[in-house]
């Protein structure tokens, strides 16, 4: 029987492989045939990606004469176009008026949802729920393809440990292991588990920004990233690699330099590492004018940098048209080869073939599909995702959840700000469709409680800062006629008349995101003043915090009893916030980026190396690695987040004392919900290699499991560790396991764990 099943399995597997092989052969034949008919100009045209005027512009330059260029076969794809009809019209020009009628590919920054907007990626990652994250990407793909889009500039998987950098909002935080799980989940969600891009409800993903973009010095966007290869391989590259292994169709190069060479023209990065070592078979697109930006980087003129990029392995040039305008000349002058142009062109055409664009250039567009966008089911998923992304940072005296009764004062400039619900990078989301906090609260309490609202303060008062933050729209309201003092008085009077205050404050949506670095990561002064005035009333205050990055919350942590971090929750943010505030949903989010104690501590991250003079908390003495004025530990560490219930962890037990050979060590903890509510807990497993050929981090996340426990319930959580899980890149960049002494840690956060010592041998 077993033999028969195995035989059947092998037959199916062989058939699948043969089918795949035949498909690839067919694609090769088709693309070769097409390329034989293409002129060099037309081939170079395929490498050109433009953004037409009137689109969702996400950079400082807009393409011109787009229609003429399409007709002349000078455009491989367009991006940023909102609306299926506009995409259809653009495609019609390509497939009816260009000589070879090659369809264009249509890209878009589908980052955390399309029309139905989910929480910002940093928030979503705090769910530690990869199935949920996959589902959000799947819904985004369905909505975007119904809108004519076939290529998403996502997932963004840049590891970021500097909250001054505004784009920390777009990724999954500081950890490579968690980041890799999220990267895979998102690729699966966009492209489907079988990577069948012919499925019109899926689209091609684009992992970005390759590479190290999140390590920008000083947290200043587009700035230099410089690090050792050991760090790169162990701590920054894994999420990109995970996306490649999951079959991502395309990769976007980053703006920064790596080893002094801009990523867009970096042959080591785009060819040696990406294609040769990792076996990536898709195409590489530049970031927005990042090819041209190699000129100010000091790499030469436009012709030089375009040739450099092509030779490095870049296939498509976003917006800058350096390839379009110079490659022919470089070919004539022998600075690039025909093969290099052909290879790049072939990769673009193959992507279009895989997407089925040659069969149906209007892939996914049909009137009936409009009904797939912003459906009640998608909104329900957004509400759930938002609630799961929230992190309860503090809850003294179990102030939360609140009762749906009494007098509730909802105060703060983000309480009634529809514009700020979606967060950064929601280019096709419609903020008018979003639910505000005050609406969510009113929906939840009905007539059970008296809800009053006061704005209390502007998001920020400094005109210089406001102008810069509002570049993409009036997210910080500048129409307010009242003085700050008037607003504050109204809020304080209202607070005094209430039983509890919900203070809804924080950052405006585009105070994080691209080109939104901040040197101070405090809550803006206007709102800090409001919080201080509210605290002086002596009323109980729940801080509902909007933020696209970790903020410095020392004062808030010291003076306010409850803090709920809601990031930017998306279309259903207001309802989801009410779900959590009133206990219809018990929060379970855990931080994926440390919240520094003060900005002077940055970068602060849990998986750092030890120093030769390690500091032990509570044991300050001279000549240790520490600060005179602040602790070493962040205010809230990686993996931290409370629930309305509490969980007790037993000591760790192992089924053996160590790992030998191919064996596995099973580590068990018993987790008990010993609080007053049913709830979910993310149980985290970390390890530490005690001695090695290079210094190793004090903790590294190796696995996590999200479990649901009813009030009073206990469960054994078993993790299984093998030598494979302990591998790392050594000084020669070889992926090795080193026998020796290890520690395992299991717990509720990176800072609160039980320990288990073990040996791992050959
Ligand atoms: C620049 C951003 O860095 C990138 O993430 C985005 O996909 C492109 N612009 C296109 O909008």
Coordinates of N, CA and C and ligand atoms in Angstrom, one line a residue, residues 58-59 79 109 111 153 167 170 208-209 213 222 252 255 287-288 318 425 514, ligand 1:
X58 N 4.9 59.1 -6.7 CA 5.6 58.8 -5.5 C 7.1 59.2 -5.5
X59 N 7.4 60.1 -6.4 CA 8.8 60.6 -6.4 C 8.8 62.0 -7.0
X79 N 3.7 52.6 -14.0 CA 3.2 52.3 -12.7 C 2.5 53.6 -12.1
X109 N 2.5 50.7 -6.0 CA 2.9 50.5 -4.6 C 1.7 50.0 -3.8
X111 N 1.2 48.3 -0.8 CA 2.1 48.1 0.3 C 1.4 47.4 1.4
X153 N 4.9 46.6 -5.8 CA 6.2 46.9 -5.3 C 6.2 46.6 -3.8
X167 N 11.0 55.1 7.2 CA 10.5 53.9 6.4 C 10.6 52.6 7.3
X170 N 7.4 50.7 7.0 CA 7.0 49.9 5.9 C 7.5 48.4 6.0
X208 N 11.9 44.4 -1.9 CA 12.7 45.7 -1.9 C 13.1 46.0 -0.5
X209 N 14.0 46.9 -0.3 CA 14.8 47.6 -1.3 C 16.2 46.9 -1.2
X213 N 18.8 48.9 2.8 CA 18.3 50.3 2.8 C 18.0 50.8 4.2
X222 N 17.8 57.6 2.4 CA 18.7 57.5 1.2 C 20.2 57.6 1.6
X252 N 13.6 44.9 -6.3 CA 13.9 46.4 -6.6 C 15.2 46.7 -5.9
X255 N 18.4 52.6 -2.9 CA 19.1 53.9 -3.2 C 20.5 54.0 -2.7
X287 N 15.1 51.5 -8.2 CA 14.1 52.3 -7.5 C 14.0 53.6 -8.3
X288 N 13.1 54.4 -7.9 CA 12.7 55.7 -8.6 C 13.9 56.5 -8.8
X318 N 13.6 52.6 -13.5 CA 12.3 53.3 -13.1 C 12.4 54.8 -13.2
X425 N 2.2 55.3 2.7 CA 2.2 54.3 1.6 C 0.8 53.6 1.4
X514 N 8.5 57.3 3.4 CA 9.6 57.8 2.6 C 10.0 59.3 2.9
Ligands
LIG1 C1 10.4 55.0 -4.3 C2 10.3 54.0 -3.1 O1 11.6 53.9 -2.5 C3 9.9 52.7 -3.5 O2 9.6 51.9 -2.4 C4 8.6 52.7 -4.4 O3 8.2 51.4 -4.8 C5 9.0 53.6 -5.6 N1 9.3 54.9 -5.2 C6 7.8 53.6 -6.6 O4 6.8 54.4 -6.1

